[in-house]
PDB file of C-alpha atoms in Angstrom:
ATOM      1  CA  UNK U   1     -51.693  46.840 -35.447  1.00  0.00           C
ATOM      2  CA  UNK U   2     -53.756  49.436 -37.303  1.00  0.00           C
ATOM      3  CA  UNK U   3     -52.055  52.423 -35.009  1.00  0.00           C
ATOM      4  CA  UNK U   4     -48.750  51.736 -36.081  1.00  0.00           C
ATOM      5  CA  UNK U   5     -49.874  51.964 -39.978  1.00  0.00           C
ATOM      6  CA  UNK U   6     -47.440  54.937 -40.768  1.00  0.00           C
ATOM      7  CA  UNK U   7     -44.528  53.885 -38.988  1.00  0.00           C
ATOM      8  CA  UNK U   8     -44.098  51.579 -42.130  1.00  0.00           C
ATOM      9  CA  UNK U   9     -42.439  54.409 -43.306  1.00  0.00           C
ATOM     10  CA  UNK U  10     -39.633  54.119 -41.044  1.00  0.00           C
ATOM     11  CA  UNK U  11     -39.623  50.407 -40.854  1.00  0.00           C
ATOM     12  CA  UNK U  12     -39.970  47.622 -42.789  1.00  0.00           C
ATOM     13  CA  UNK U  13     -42.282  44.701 -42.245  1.00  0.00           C
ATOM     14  CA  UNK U  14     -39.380  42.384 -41.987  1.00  0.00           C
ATOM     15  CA  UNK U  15     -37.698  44.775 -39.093  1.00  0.00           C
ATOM     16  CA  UNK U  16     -41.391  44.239 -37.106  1.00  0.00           C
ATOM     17  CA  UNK U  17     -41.588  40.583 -37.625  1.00  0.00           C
ATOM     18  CA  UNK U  18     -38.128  39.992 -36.504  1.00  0.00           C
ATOM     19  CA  UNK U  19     -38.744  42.190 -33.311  1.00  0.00           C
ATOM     20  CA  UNK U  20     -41.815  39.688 -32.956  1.00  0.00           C
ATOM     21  CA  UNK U  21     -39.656  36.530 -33.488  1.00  0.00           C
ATOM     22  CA  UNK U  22     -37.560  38.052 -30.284  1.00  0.00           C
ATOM     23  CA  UNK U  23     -40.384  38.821 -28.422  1.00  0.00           C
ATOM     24  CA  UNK U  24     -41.798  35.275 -28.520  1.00  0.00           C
ATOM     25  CA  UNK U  25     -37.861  34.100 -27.726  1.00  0.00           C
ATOM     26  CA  UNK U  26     -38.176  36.367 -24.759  1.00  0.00           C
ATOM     27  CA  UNK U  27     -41.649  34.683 -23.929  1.00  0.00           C
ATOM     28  CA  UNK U  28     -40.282  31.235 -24.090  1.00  0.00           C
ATOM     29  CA  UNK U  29     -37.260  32.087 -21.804  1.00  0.00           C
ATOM     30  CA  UNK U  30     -39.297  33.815 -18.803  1.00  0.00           C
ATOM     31  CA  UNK U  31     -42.750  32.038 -18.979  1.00  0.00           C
ATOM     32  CA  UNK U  32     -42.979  29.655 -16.018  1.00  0.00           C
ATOM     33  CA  UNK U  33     -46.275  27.787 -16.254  1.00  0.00           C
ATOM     34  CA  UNK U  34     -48.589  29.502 -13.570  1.00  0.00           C
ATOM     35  CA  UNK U  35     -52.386  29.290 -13.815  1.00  0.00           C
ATOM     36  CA  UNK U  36     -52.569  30.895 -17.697  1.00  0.00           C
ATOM     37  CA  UNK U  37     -51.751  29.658 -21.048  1.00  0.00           C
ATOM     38  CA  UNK U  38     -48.608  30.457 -22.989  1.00  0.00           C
ATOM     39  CA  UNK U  39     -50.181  32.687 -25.460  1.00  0.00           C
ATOM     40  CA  UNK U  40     -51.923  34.583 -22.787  1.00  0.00           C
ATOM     41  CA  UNK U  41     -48.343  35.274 -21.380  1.00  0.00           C
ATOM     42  CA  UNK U  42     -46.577  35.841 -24.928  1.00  0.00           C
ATOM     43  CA  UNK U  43     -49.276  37.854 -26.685  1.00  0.00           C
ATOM     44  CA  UNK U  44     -48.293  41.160 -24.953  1.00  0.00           C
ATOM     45  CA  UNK U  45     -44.432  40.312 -24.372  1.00  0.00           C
ATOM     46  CA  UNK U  46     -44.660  40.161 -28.795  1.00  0.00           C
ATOM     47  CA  UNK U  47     -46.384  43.675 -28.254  1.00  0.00           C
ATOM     48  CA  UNK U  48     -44.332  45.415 -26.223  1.00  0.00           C
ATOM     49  CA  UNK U  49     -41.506  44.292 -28.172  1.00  0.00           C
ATOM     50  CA  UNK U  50     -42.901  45.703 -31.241  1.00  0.00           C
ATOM     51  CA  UNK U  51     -43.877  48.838 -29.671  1.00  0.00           C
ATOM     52  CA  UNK U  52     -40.921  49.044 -28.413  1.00  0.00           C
ATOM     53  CA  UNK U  53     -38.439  49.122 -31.688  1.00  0.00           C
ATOM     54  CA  UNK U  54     -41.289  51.544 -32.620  1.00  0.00           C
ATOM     55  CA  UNK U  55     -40.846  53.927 -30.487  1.00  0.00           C
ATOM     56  CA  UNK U  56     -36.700  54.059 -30.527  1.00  0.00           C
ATOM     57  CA  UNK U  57     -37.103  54.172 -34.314  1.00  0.00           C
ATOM     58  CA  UNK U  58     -38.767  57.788 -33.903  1.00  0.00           C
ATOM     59  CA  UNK U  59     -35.791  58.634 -31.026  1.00  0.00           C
ATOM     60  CA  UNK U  60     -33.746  61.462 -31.727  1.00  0.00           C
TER      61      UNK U  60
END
């Protein structure tokens, strides 16, 4: 995630992995098996997670 370089600043690497860790636990709790793969179904949910704590880390 190349765009997020400088929020590293802010957060660690450990605070984006964990926020990744919950995403795929999110993943695995919702996905139903419908005509796609898991990891076509959990790659985004792990983004928007991450993008996520990104963007309330830079909140007022």
């Amino acid at each position: 995630m190349k765009q997020f370089k400088y929020y590293l600043l802010v957060l660690t690497k450990e605070d984006l992995y964990q926020e990744g860790f919950l995403g795929l636990i999110k993943a695995l709790n919702n996905y139903e098996n419908l005509d796609y793969d898991f990891i076509t179904y959990t790659t985004p949910t792990i983004k928007s997670e991450i993008k996520e704590l990104i963007r309330k880390s830079n909140s007022p």
